PDB file of C-alpha atoms in Angstrom:
ATOM      1  CA  UNK A  20       0.000   0.000   0.000  1.00  0.00           C
ATOM      2  CA  UNK A  21       1.565   3.287  -1.120  1.00  0.00           C
ATOM      3  CA  UNK A  22       1.790   5.914   1.595  1.00  0.00           C
ATOM      4  CA  UNK A  23       3.328   9.330   2.007  1.00  0.00           C
ATOM      5  CA  UNK A  24       4.260  11.352   5.053  1.00  0.00           C
ATOM      6  CA  UNK A  25       2.918  14.686   3.757  1.00  0.00           C
ATOM      7  CA  UNK A  26       1.307  16.361   6.746  1.00  0.00           C
ATOM      8  CA  UNK A  27      -2.243  17.726   6.710  1.00  0.00           C
ATOM      9  CA  UNK A  28      -2.679  17.032   2.969  1.00  0.00           C
ATOM     10  CA  UNK A  29      -6.317  16.129   3.464  1.00  0.00           C
ATOM     11  CA  UNK A  30      -9.627  17.888   3.065  1.00  0.00           C
ATOM     12  CA  UNK A  31     -12.988  17.391   4.709  1.00  0.00           C
ATOM     13  CA  UNK A  32     -15.660  16.392   5.252  1.00  0.00           C
ATOM     14  CA  UNK A  33     -14.203  13.432   7.166  1.00  0.00           C
ATOM     15  CA  UNK A  34     -15.953  10.257   8.333  1.00  0.00           C
ATOM     16  CA  UNK A  35     -13.638   8.029  10.337  1.00  0.00           C
ATOM     17  CA  UNK A  36     -15.814   4.969  10.987  1.00  0.00           C
ATOM     18  CA  UNK A  37     -16.922   2.831   8.039  1.00  0.00           C
ATOM     19  CA  UNK A  38     -17.174  -0.944   7.578  1.00  0.00           C
ATOM     20  CA  UNK A  39     -16.829  -3.226   4.583  1.00  0.00           C
ATOM     21  CA  UNK A  40     -17.564  -6.903   4.017  1.00  0.00           C
ATOM     22  CA  UNK A  41     -14.102  -7.603   5.410  1.00  0.00           C
ATOM     23  CA  UNK A  42     -16.007  -7.604   8.704  1.00  0.00           C
ATOM     24  CA  UNK A  43     -19.746  -6.989   9.061  1.00  0.00           C
ATOM     25  CA  UNK A  44     -20.449  -4.478   6.302  1.00  0.00           C
ATOM     26  CA  UNK A  45     -22.216  -5.578   3.129  1.00  0.00           C
ATOM     27  CA  UNK A  46     -19.994  -3.945   0.477  1.00  0.00           C
ATOM     28  CA  UNK A  47     -16.401  -4.428  -0.704  1.00  0.00           C
ATOM     29  CA  UNK A  48     -13.970  -1.731   0.477  1.00  0.00           C
ATOM     30  CA  UNK A  49     -13.938  -0.047  -2.934  1.00  0.00           C
ATOM     31  CA  UNK A  50     -17.731   0.241  -2.893  1.00  0.00           C
ATOM     32  CA  UNK A  51     -17.622   1.718   0.611  1.00  0.00           C
ATOM     33  CA  UNK A  52     -15.183   4.351  -0.646  1.00  0.00           C
ATOM     34  CA  UNK A  53     -17.402   5.119  -3.614  1.00  0.00           C
ATOM     35  CA  UNK A  54     -20.457   5.470  -1.361  1.00  0.00           C
ATOM     36  CA  UNK A  55     -18.508   7.847   0.885  1.00  0.00           C
ATOM     37  CA  UNK A  56     -17.421   9.932  -2.111  1.00  0.00           C
ATOM     38  CA  UNK A  57     -20.999  10.137  -3.403  1.00  0.00           C
ATOM     39  CA  UNK A  58     -22.083  11.477  -0.018  1.00  0.00           C
ATOM     40  CA  UNK A  59     -19.526  14.274  -0.256  1.00  0.00           C
ATOM     41  CA  UNK A  60     -16.790  12.844   1.950  1.00  0.00           C
ATOM     42  CA  UNK A  61     -13.153  13.478   1.069  1.00  0.00           C
ATOM     43  CA  UNK A  62     -11.327  11.879   4.018  1.00  0.00           C
ATOM     44  CA  UNK A  63     -12.369   8.531   5.482  1.00  0.00           C
ATOM     45  CA  UNK A  64     -11.165   5.679   7.652  1.00  0.00           C
ATOM     46  CA  UNK A  65     -11.972   2.041   6.964  1.00  0.00           C
ATOM     47  CA  UNK A  66     -12.434   0.490  10.402  1.00  0.00           C
ATOM     48  CA  UNK A  67     -13.421  -3.142   9.994  1.00  0.00           C
ATOM     49  CA  UNK A  68     -13.635  -5.222  13.147  1.00  0.00           C
ATOM     50  CA  UNK A  69     -10.325  -6.723  14.273  1.00  0.00           C
ATOM     51  CA  UNK A  70      -8.830  -6.806  10.759  1.00  0.00           C
ATOM     52  CA  UNK A  71      -6.849  -4.726   8.286  1.00  0.00           C
ATOM     53  CA  UNK A  72      -7.744  -6.942   5.324  1.00  0.00           C
ATOM     54  CA  UNK A  73      -9.498  -4.126   3.450  1.00  0.00           C
ATOM     55  CA  UNK A  74      -6.767  -1.501   3.673  1.00  0.00           C
ATOM     56  CA  UNK A  75      -5.101  -2.072   0.309  1.00  0.00           C
ATOM     57  CA  UNK A  76      -8.350  -2.071  -1.674  1.00  0.00           C
ATOM     58  CA  UNK A  77      -9.596   1.023   0.161  1.00  0.00           C
ATOM     59  CA  UNK A  78      -6.298   2.824  -0.433  1.00  0.00           C
ATOM     60  CA  UNK A  79      -6.439   2.174  -4.163  1.00  0.00           C
ATOM     61  CA  UNK A  80     -10.041   3.379  -4.326  1.00  0.00           C
ATOM     62  CA  UNK A  81      -9.484   6.577  -2.326  1.00  0.00           C
ATOM     63  CA  UNK A  82      -6.419   7.468  -4.398  1.00  0.00           C
ATOM     64  CA  UNK A  83      -8.390   7.068  -7.626  1.00  0.00           C
ATOM     65  CA  UNK A  84     -11.075   9.445  -6.331  1.00  0.00           C
ATOM     66  CA  UNK A  85      -8.741  12.085  -4.926  1.00  0.00           C
ATOM     67  CA  UNK A  86      -9.585  11.213  -1.329  1.00  0.00           C
ATOM     68  CA  UNK A  87      -7.498  10.631   1.803  1.00  0.00           C
ATOM     69  CA  UNK A  88      -7.579   7.353   3.730  1.00  0.00           C
ATOM     70  CA  UNK A  89      -6.691   6.942   7.381  1.00  0.00           C
ATOM     71  CA  UNK A  90      -6.067   3.198   7.745  1.00  0.00           C
ATOM     72  CA  UNK A  91      -7.956   2.012  10.800  1.00  0.00           C
ATOM     73  CA  UNK A  92      -9.703  -0.779  12.648  1.00  0.00           C
ATOM     74  CA  UNK A  93     -12.378  -1.290  15.302  1.00  0.00           C
ATOM     75  CA  UNK A  94     -10.763  -3.405  17.999  1.00  0.00           C
ATOM     76  CA  UNK A  95     -12.955  -5.493  20.294  1.00  0.00           C
ATOM     77  CA  UNK A  96     -12.600  -5.164  24.072  1.00  0.00           C
ATOM     78  CA  UNK A  97     -14.702  -5.940  27.124  1.00  0.00           C
ATOM     79  CA  UNK A  98     -15.117  -4.173  30.469  1.00  0.00           C
ATOM     80  CA  UNK A  99     -17.137  -6.054  33.062  1.00  0.00           C
ATOM     81  CA  UNK A 100     -20.439  -6.798  31.257  1.00  0.00           C
ATOM     82  CA  UNK A 101     -19.952  -4.123  28.608  1.00  0.00           C
ATOM     83  CA  UNK A 102     -18.766  -4.710  25.076  1.00  0.00           C
ATOM     84  CA  UNK A 103     -16.284  -1.946  24.298  1.00  0.00           C
ATOM     85  CA  UNK A 104     -15.120  -0.997  20.818  1.00  0.00           C
ATOM     86  CA  UNK A 105     -11.910   0.900  20.247  1.00  0.00           C
ATOM     87  CA  UNK A 106     -11.305   2.726  16.976  1.00  0.00           C
ATOM     88  CA  UNK A 107      -7.606   2.511  16.167  1.00  0.00           C
ATOM     89  CA  UNK A 108      -6.005   4.725  13.527  1.00  0.00           C
ATOM     90  CA  UNK A 109      -2.590   4.760  11.826  1.00  0.00           C
ATOM     91  CA  UNK A 110      -1.131   1.800  13.737  1.00  0.00           C
ATOM     92  CA  UNK A 111       1.458  -0.658  12.467  1.00  0.00           C
ATOM     93  CA  UNK A 112      -0.541  -3.693  11.282  1.00  0.00           C
ATOM     94  CA  UNK A 113       2.530  -5.899  11.719  1.00  0.00           C
ATOM     95  CA  UNK A 114       3.201  -4.999  15.338  1.00  0.00           C
ATOM     96  CA  UNK A 115       3.698  -8.476  16.886  1.00  0.00           C
ATOM     97  CA  UNK A 116       1.641  -8.115  20.073  1.00  0.00           C
ATOM     98  CA  UNK A 117      -1.258  -6.278  18.479  1.00  0.00           C
ATOM     99  CA  UNK A 118      -1.303  -8.651  15.520  1.00  0.00           C
ATOM    100  CA  UNK A 119      -1.378 -11.665  17.863  1.00  0.00           C
ATOM    101  CA  UNK A 120      -4.289 -10.168  19.817  1.00  0.00           C
ATOM    102  CA  UNK A 121      -6.221  -9.468  16.604  1.00  0.00           C
ATOM    103  CA  UNK A 122      -5.724 -13.079  15.495  1.00  0.00           C
ATOM    104  CA  UNK A 123      -6.846 -14.392  18.890  1.00  0.00           C
ATOM    105  CA  UNK A 124     -10.023 -12.282  18.751  1.00  0.00           C
ATOM    106  CA  UNK A 125     -10.831 -13.351  15.185  1.00  0.00           C
ATOM    107  CA  UNK A 126     -10.262 -17.025  15.949  1.00  0.00           C
ATOM    108  CA  UNK A 127     -12.554 -16.894  18.976  1.00  0.00           C
ATOM    109  CA  UNK A 128     -15.169 -15.009  16.963  1.00  0.00           C
ATOM    110  CA  UNK A 129     -15.369 -18.059  14.707  1.00  0.00           C
ATOM    111  CA  UNK A 130     -15.728 -20.414  17.661  1.00  0.00           C
ATOM    112  CA  UNK A 131     -18.364 -18.192  19.212  1.00  0.00           C
ATOM    113  CA  UNK A 132     -20.310 -18.007  15.952  1.00  0.00           C
ATOM    114  CA  UNK A 133     -20.232 -21.800  15.655  1.00  0.00           C
ATOM    115  CA  UNK A 134     -21.565 -22.132  19.207  1.00  0.00           C
ATOM    116  CA  UNK A 135     -24.400 -19.715  18.473  1.00  0.00           C
ATOM    117  CA  UNK A 136     -25.312 -21.539  15.272  1.00  0.00           C
ATOM    118  CA  UNK A 137     -25.360 -24.913  17.046  1.00  0.00           C
ATOM    119  CA  UNK A 138     -27.700 -23.450  19.634  1.00  0.00           C
ATOM    120  CA  UNK A 139     -30.017 -21.919  17.037  1.00  0.00           C
ATOM    121  CA  UNK A 140     -29.995 -25.116  14.976  1.00  0.00           C
ATOM    122  CA  UNK A 141     -31.662 -26.971  17.839  1.00  0.00           C
ATOM    123  CA  UNK A 142     -34.771 -24.855  17.200  1.00  0.00           C
ATOM    124  CA  UNK A 143     -34.488 -23.589  13.618  1.00  0.00           C
ATOM    125  CA  UNK A 144     -33.317 -24.757  10.208  1.00  0.00           C
ATOM    126  CA  UNK A 145     -29.873 -23.163  10.177  1.00  0.00           C
ATOM    127  CA  UNK A 146     -26.430 -24.628   9.534  1.00  0.00           C
ATOM    128  CA  UNK A 147     -22.842 -23.402   9.709  1.00  0.00           C
ATOM    129  CA  UNK A 148     -22.660 -23.618   5.922  1.00  0.00           C
ATOM    130  CA  UNK A 149     -25.472 -21.044   5.770  1.00  0.00           C
ATOM    131  CA  UNK A 150     -23.322 -18.611   7.743  1.00  0.00           C
ATOM    132  CA  UNK A 151     -20.182 -19.299   5.704  1.00  0.00           C
ATOM    133  CA  UNK A 152     -22.176 -18.513   2.563  1.00  0.00           C
ATOM    134  CA  UNK A 153     -22.896 -15.030   3.967  1.00  0.00           C
ATOM    135  CA  UNK A 154     -19.311 -14.294   5.004  1.00  0.00           C
ATOM    136  CA  UNK A 155     -16.883 -12.661   2.580  1.00  0.00           C
ATOM    137  CA  UNK A 156     -13.473 -14.192   1.918  1.00  0.00           C
ATOM    138  CA  UNK A 157     -11.098 -13.244   4.738  1.00  0.00           C
ATOM    139  CA  UNK A 158     -13.842 -11.440   6.652  1.00  0.00           C
ATOM    140  CA  UNK A 159     -14.028 -11.299  10.440  1.00  0.00           C
ATOM    141  CA  UNK A 160     -17.073 -13.470  11.123  1.00  0.00           C
ATOM    142  CA  UNK A 161     -19.641 -12.148  13.555  1.00  0.00           C
ATOM    143  CA  UNK A 162     -23.285 -12.168  14.587  1.00  0.00           C
ATOM    144  CA  UNK A 163     -24.285  -9.983  11.595  1.00  0.00           C
ATOM    145  CA  UNK A 164     -23.299 -12.869   9.308  1.00  0.00           C
ATOM    146  CA  UNK A 165     -25.553 -15.178  11.321  1.00  0.00           C
ATOM    147  CA  UNK A 166     -28.293 -12.580  10.955  1.00  0.00           C
ATOM    148  CA  UNK A 167     -27.754 -12.565   7.184  1.00  0.00           C
ATOM    149  CA  UNK A 168     -27.978 -16.355   7.158  1.00  0.00           C
ATOM    150  CA  UNK A 169     -31.260 -16.176   9.061  1.00  0.00           C
ATOM    151  CA  UNK A 170     -32.579 -13.731   6.473  1.00  0.00           C
ATOM    152  CA  UNK A 171     -31.426 -15.981   3.623  1.00  0.00           C
ATOM    153  CA  UNK A 172     -33.233 -18.885   5.286  1.00  0.00           C
ATOM    154  CA  UNK A 173     -36.437 -16.870   5.584  1.00  0.00           C
ATOM    155  CA  UNK A 174     -36.237 -16.819   9.378  1.00  0.00           C
ATOM    156  CA  UNK A 175     -36.084 -12.995   9.490  1.00  0.00           C
ATOM    157  CA  UNK A 176     -36.848 -10.234   7.015  1.00  0.00           C
ATOM    158  CA  UNK A 177     -33.633  -8.299   7.692  1.00  0.00           C
ATOM    159  CA  UNK A 178     -30.750  -7.950  10.131  1.00  0.00           C
ATOM    160  CA  UNK A 179     -32.785  -5.756  12.466  1.00  0.00           C
ATOM    161  CA  UNK A 180     -35.497  -8.386  12.831  1.00  0.00           C
ATOM    162  CA  UNK A 181     -32.893 -11.128  13.299  1.00  0.00           C
ATOM    163  CA  UNK A 182     -31.268  -9.208  16.164  1.00  0.00           C
ATOM    164  CA  UNK A 183     -34.616  -8.329  17.708  1.00  0.00           C
ATOM    165  CA  UNK A 184     -35.782 -11.937  17.422  1.00  0.00           C
ATOM    166  CA  UNK A 185     -33.706 -15.119  17.232  1.00  0.00           C
ATOM    167  CA  UNK A 186     -30.402 -13.401  18.009  1.00  0.00           C
ATOM    168  CA  UNK A 187     -31.742 -11.412  20.946  1.00  0.00           C
ATOM    169  CA  UNK A 188     -30.070 -12.464  24.228  1.00  0.00           C
ATOM    170  CA  UNK A 189     -33.498 -13.298  25.661  1.00  0.00           C
ATOM    171  CA  UNK A 190     -33.738 -16.220  23.210  1.00  0.00           C
ATOM    172  CA  UNK A 191     -30.845 -17.987  24.923  1.00  0.00           C
ATOM    173  CA  UNK A 192     -28.449 -18.251  21.967  1.00  0.00           C
ATOM    174  CA  UNK A 193     -26.070 -15.447  22.947  1.00  0.00           C
ATOM    175  CA  UNK A 194     -22.503 -16.222  23.942  1.00  0.00           C
ATOM    176  CA  UNK A 195     -19.598 -13.753  24.180  1.00  0.00           C
ATOM    177  CA  UNK A 196     -16.317 -13.996  22.309  1.00  0.00           C
ATOM    178  CA  UNK A 197     -12.856 -13.364  23.710  1.00  0.00           C
ATOM    179  CA  UNK A 198     -11.821  -9.728  23.925  1.00  0.00           C
ATOM    180  CA  UNK A 199      -9.108  -8.001  25.966  1.00  0.00           C
ATOM    181  CA  UNK A 200      -9.887  -5.467  28.656  1.00  0.00           C
ATOM    182  CA  UNK A 201      -9.884  -1.835  27.444  1.00  0.00           C
ATOM    183  CA  UNK A 202      -6.631  -0.931  29.202  1.00  0.00           C
ATOM    184  CA  UNK A 203      -4.848  -3.734  27.372  1.00  0.00           C
ATOM    185  CA  UNK A 204      -6.495  -2.780  24.074  1.00  0.00           C
ATOM    186  CA  UNK A 205      -5.465   0.868  24.401  1.00  0.00           C
ATOM    187  CA  UNK A 206      -1.930  -0.082  25.391  1.00  0.00           C
ATOM    188  CA  UNK A 207      -1.547  -2.395  22.402  1.00  0.00           C
ATOM    189  CA  UNK A 208      -2.741   0.237  19.925  1.00  0.00           C
ATOM    190  CA  UNK A 209      -0.408   2.849  21.408  1.00  0.00           C
ATOM    191  CA  UNK A 210       2.522   0.422  21.354  1.00  0.00           C
ATOM    192  CA  UNK A 211       1.841  -0.103  17.639  1.00  0.00           C
ATOM    193  CA  UNK A 212       2.050   3.642  17.016  1.00  0.00           C
ATOM    194  CA  UNK A 213      -1.714   4.008  16.687  1.00  0.00           C
ATOM    195  CA  UNK A 214      -4.269   6.511  17.888  1.00  0.00           C
ATOM    196  CA  UNK A 215      -7.065   4.929  19.983  1.00  0.00           C
ATOM    197  CA  UNK A 216     -10.499   6.566  20.104  1.00  0.00           C
ATOM    198  CA  UNK A 217     -13.349   5.083  22.144  1.00  0.00           C
ATOM    199  CA  UNK A 218     -16.204   4.231  19.750  1.00  0.00           C
ATOM    200  CA  UNK A 219     -19.838   5.213  20.550  1.00  0.00           C
ATOM    201  CA  UNK A 220     -19.139   5.288  24.304  1.00  0.00           C
ATOM    202  CA  UNK A 221     -22.689   6.064  25.522  1.00  0.00           C
ATOM    203  CA  UNK A 222     -25.165   4.052  23.451  1.00  0.00           C
ATOM    204  CA  UNK A 223     -27.763   4.028  26.217  1.00  0.00           C
ATOM    205  CA  UNK A 224     -26.793   7.072  28.197  1.00  0.00           C
ATOM    206  CA  UNK A 225     -24.534   7.520  31.176  1.00  0.00           C
ATOM    207  CA  UNK A 226     -25.696   4.316  32.837  1.00  0.00           C
ATOM    208  CA  UNK A 227     -24.008   2.328  30.044  1.00  0.00           C
ATOM    209  CA  UNK A 228     -20.843   4.414  29.994  1.00  0.00           C
ATOM    210  CA  UNK A 229     -17.739   3.225  31.739  1.00  0.00           C
ATOM    211  CA  UNK A 230     -17.200   5.097  34.974  1.00  0.00           C
ATOM    212  CA  UNK A 231     -15.253   8.376  34.710  1.00  0.00           C
ATOM    213  CA  UNK A 232     -12.461   6.856  36.785  1.00  0.00           C
ATOM    214  CA  UNK A 233     -12.073   4.057  34.230  1.00  0.00           C
ATOM    215  CA  UNK A 234     -12.128   6.532  31.338  1.00  0.00           C
ATOM    216  CA  UNK A 235      -9.414   8.566  33.054  1.00  0.00           C
ATOM    217  CA  UNK A 236      -7.335   5.421  33.456  1.00  0.00           C
ATOM    218  CA  UNK A 237      -7.682   4.730  29.740  1.00  0.00           C
ATOM    219  CA  UNK A 238      -6.559   8.271  28.954  1.00  0.00           C
ATOM    220  CA  UNK A 239      -3.543   7.750  31.200  1.00  0.00           C
ATOM    221  CA  UNK A 240      -2.716   4.646  29.131  1.00  0.00           C
ATOM    222  CA  UNK A 241      -2.927   6.636  25.894  1.00  0.00           C
ATOM    223  CA  UNK A 242      -6.605   6.849  24.904  1.00  0.00           C
ATOM    224  CA  UNK A 243      -6.731   9.867  22.595  1.00  0.00           C
ATOM    225  CA  UNK A 244     -10.422  10.694  22.684  1.00  0.00           C
ATOM    226  CA  UNK A 245     -14.079   9.831  22.187  1.00  0.00           C
ATOM    227  CA  UNK A 246     -16.383   9.291  19.217  1.00  0.00           C
ATOM    228  CA  UNK A 247     -19.144  11.578  20.452  1.00  0.00           C
ATOM    229  CA  UNK A 248     -21.204  12.416  17.365  1.00  0.00           C
ATOM    230  CA  UNK A 249     -22.677   8.989  16.637  1.00  0.00           C
ATOM    231  CA  UNK A 250     -26.348   8.153  16.245  1.00  0.00           C
ATOM    232  CA  UNK A 251     -26.261   5.650  19.116  1.00  0.00           C
ATOM    233  CA  UNK A 252     -24.914   8.083  21.717  1.00  0.00           C
ATOM    234  CA  UNK A 253     -27.600   9.726  23.824  1.00  0.00           C
ATOM    235  CA  UNK A 254     -27.720  13.504  24.498  1.00  0.00           C
ATOM    236  CA  UNK A 255     -27.010  12.931  28.184  1.00  0.00           C
ATOM    237  CA  UNK A 256     -24.031  10.737  27.381  1.00  0.00           C
ATOM    238  CA  UNK A 257     -22.685  13.227  24.850  1.00  0.00           C
ATOM    239  CA  UNK A 258     -22.783  16.038  27.403  1.00  0.00           C
ATOM    240  CA  UNK A 259     -20.841  13.994  29.947  1.00  0.00           C
ATOM    241  CA  UNK A 260     -18.257  12.939  27.372  1.00  0.00           C
ATOM    242  CA  UNK A 261     -17.820  16.466  26.008  1.00  0.00           C
ATOM    243  CA  UNK A 262     -17.198  17.792  29.498  1.00  0.00           C
ATOM    244  CA  UNK A 263     -14.509  15.192  30.104  1.00  0.00           C
ATOM    245  CA  UNK A 264     -12.984  15.728  26.643  1.00  0.00           C
ATOM    246  CA  UNK A 265     -12.774  19.481  27.246  1.00  0.00           C
ATOM    247  CA  UNK A 266     -11.263  19.025  30.686  1.00  0.00           C
ATOM    248  CA  UNK A 267      -8.572  16.615  29.421  1.00  0.00           C
ATOM    249  CA  UNK A 268      -8.052  18.179  25.968  1.00  0.00           C
ATOM    250  CA  UNK A 269      -9.044  14.981  24.149  1.00  0.00           C
ATOM    251  CA  UNK A 270      -9.780  14.408  20.470  1.00  0.00           C
ATOM    252  CA  UNK A 271     -13.495  14.419  19.629  1.00  0.00           C
ATOM    253  CA  UNK A 272     -14.753  12.662  16.516  1.00  0.00           C
ATOM    254  CA  UNK A 273     -18.052  12.193  14.711  1.00  0.00           C
ATOM    255  CA  UNK A 274     -18.743   9.307  12.372  1.00  0.00           C
ATOM    256  CA  UNK A 275     -21.448   7.340  10.614  1.00  0.00           C
ATOM    257  CA  UNK A 276     -20.517   3.735  11.475  1.00  0.00           C
ATOM    258  CA  UNK A 277     -21.599   2.872   7.935  1.00  0.00           C
ATOM    259  CA  UNK A 278     -22.269  -0.826   7.212  1.00  0.00           C
ATOM    260  CA  UNK A 279     -23.817  -0.687   3.746  1.00  0.00           C
ATOM    261  CA  UNK A 280     -27.194  -2.406   3.843  1.00  0.00           C
ATOM    262  CA  UNK A 281     -26.381  -3.823   7.282  1.00  0.00           C
ATOM    263  CA  UNK A 282     -27.499  -0.638   9.080  1.00  0.00           C
ATOM    264  CA  UNK A 283     -29.500   2.456   8.164  1.00  0.00           C
ATOM    265  CA  UNK A 284     -26.466   4.671   8.890  1.00  0.00           C
ATOM    266  CA  UNK A 285     -25.340   6.775   5.915  1.00  0.00           C
ATOM    267  CA  UNK A 286     -21.791   7.974   5.137  1.00  0.00           C
ATOM    268  CA  UNK A 287     -21.205  11.460   6.445  1.00  0.00           C
ATOM    269  CA  UNK A 288     -24.272  11.620   8.701  1.00  0.00           C
ATOM    270  CA  UNK A 289     -21.744  12.666  11.348  1.00  0.00           C
ATOM    271  CA  UNK A 290     -18.292  14.013  10.557  1.00  0.00           C
ATOM    272  CA  UNK A 291     -15.051  14.924  12.313  1.00  0.00           C
ATOM    273  CA  UNK A 292     -13.706  18.476  12.331  1.00  0.00           C
ATOM    274  CA  UNK A 293     -10.526  19.122  10.354  1.00  0.00           C
ATOM    275  CA  UNK A 294      -8.528  20.137  13.423  1.00  0.00           C
ATOM    276  CA  UNK A 295      -9.360  16.844  15.113  1.00  0.00           C
ATOM    277  CA  UNK A 296      -8.370  14.840  12.024  1.00  0.00           C
ATOM    278  CA  UNK A 297      -5.104  16.785  11.982  1.00  0.00           C
ATOM    279  CA  UNK A 298      -4.485  15.840  15.618  1.00  0.00           C
ATOM    280  CA  UNK A 299      -4.997  12.159  14.813  1.00  0.00           C
ATOM    281  CA  UNK A 300      -2.584  12.366  11.887  1.00  0.00           C
ATOM    282  CA  UNK A 301       0.030  14.187  13.977  1.00  0.00           C
ATOM    283  CA  UNK A 302      -0.245  11.616  16.756  1.00  0.00           C
ATOM    284  CA  UNK A 303      -0.144   8.445  14.654  1.00  0.00           C
ATOM    285  CA  UNK A 304       3.239   6.902  13.879  1.00  0.00           C
ATOM    286  CA  UNK A 305       2.578   3.264  12.988  1.00  0.00           C
ATOM    287  CA  UNK A 306       1.489   3.871   9.402  1.00  0.00           C
ATOM    288  CA  UNK A 307       0.792   6.999   7.367  1.00  0.00           C
ATOM    289  CA  UNK A 308      -2.389   8.318   5.811  1.00  0.00           C
ATOM    290  CA  UNK A 309      -2.829   7.496   2.147  1.00  0.00           C
ATOM    291  CA  UNK A 310      -3.145  10.675   0.138  1.00  0.00           C
ATOM    292  CA  UNK A 311      -4.309  11.022  -3.469  1.00  0.00           C
TER     293      UNK A 311
END
């Protein structure tokens, strides 16, 4: 992947959270880039779950359209009962410890998906082959692929119904996958020269947020900021996060969390200010942005 170290050679609007079929999106990386361009974006980050498999294709597509790419990833973590997602930008994808953790997460995602499918298959006509058929080559398998398989089998009309129905924890098929604690996740990204931003930190308000003391500990370990402008964050949660970000001079981002047809989110529905993108670029040292 061709990169250059030219500083600040990007232009907005910027959306730093988009997914392709390399994880749980529904489009190839090049199609994600094209969708972003059509929605007026000029700087983006591809942030597939626990993988960098789409970087090269995304870089080629952004270069052809005169856009800037910040190579990224959404790294899985877990704090107590909460699933925590960490957006990581401009890290070295070959850093040994981070790479090993990514592989461990992806491998356990497969095992977890198989366990879920076995459980569902006791009640519904679903097989592991159905899930494989909905998973792109080299993709990080996850529950959205099981949802797609349920749709293909006629057991749900779309992903939303699958998650509200058969895949809902109340149905007894849920099982977690391995993920490191957030402190470890942040430390690994920083060690790889990356810039960690906490993704959609308040999806159900302050009661679902990690405690301020924990957030401060993450900042002490190198957490760079919060993704505040995201459709899942509540107004109350946003206010609390903005206050903490202002107090600690953290980076604040806004993003779409685009998944193609997998979610209603549209590219550019939330964007990140140019000065915040510039801070991410200045802080990252593991890999460089890809400029046109």
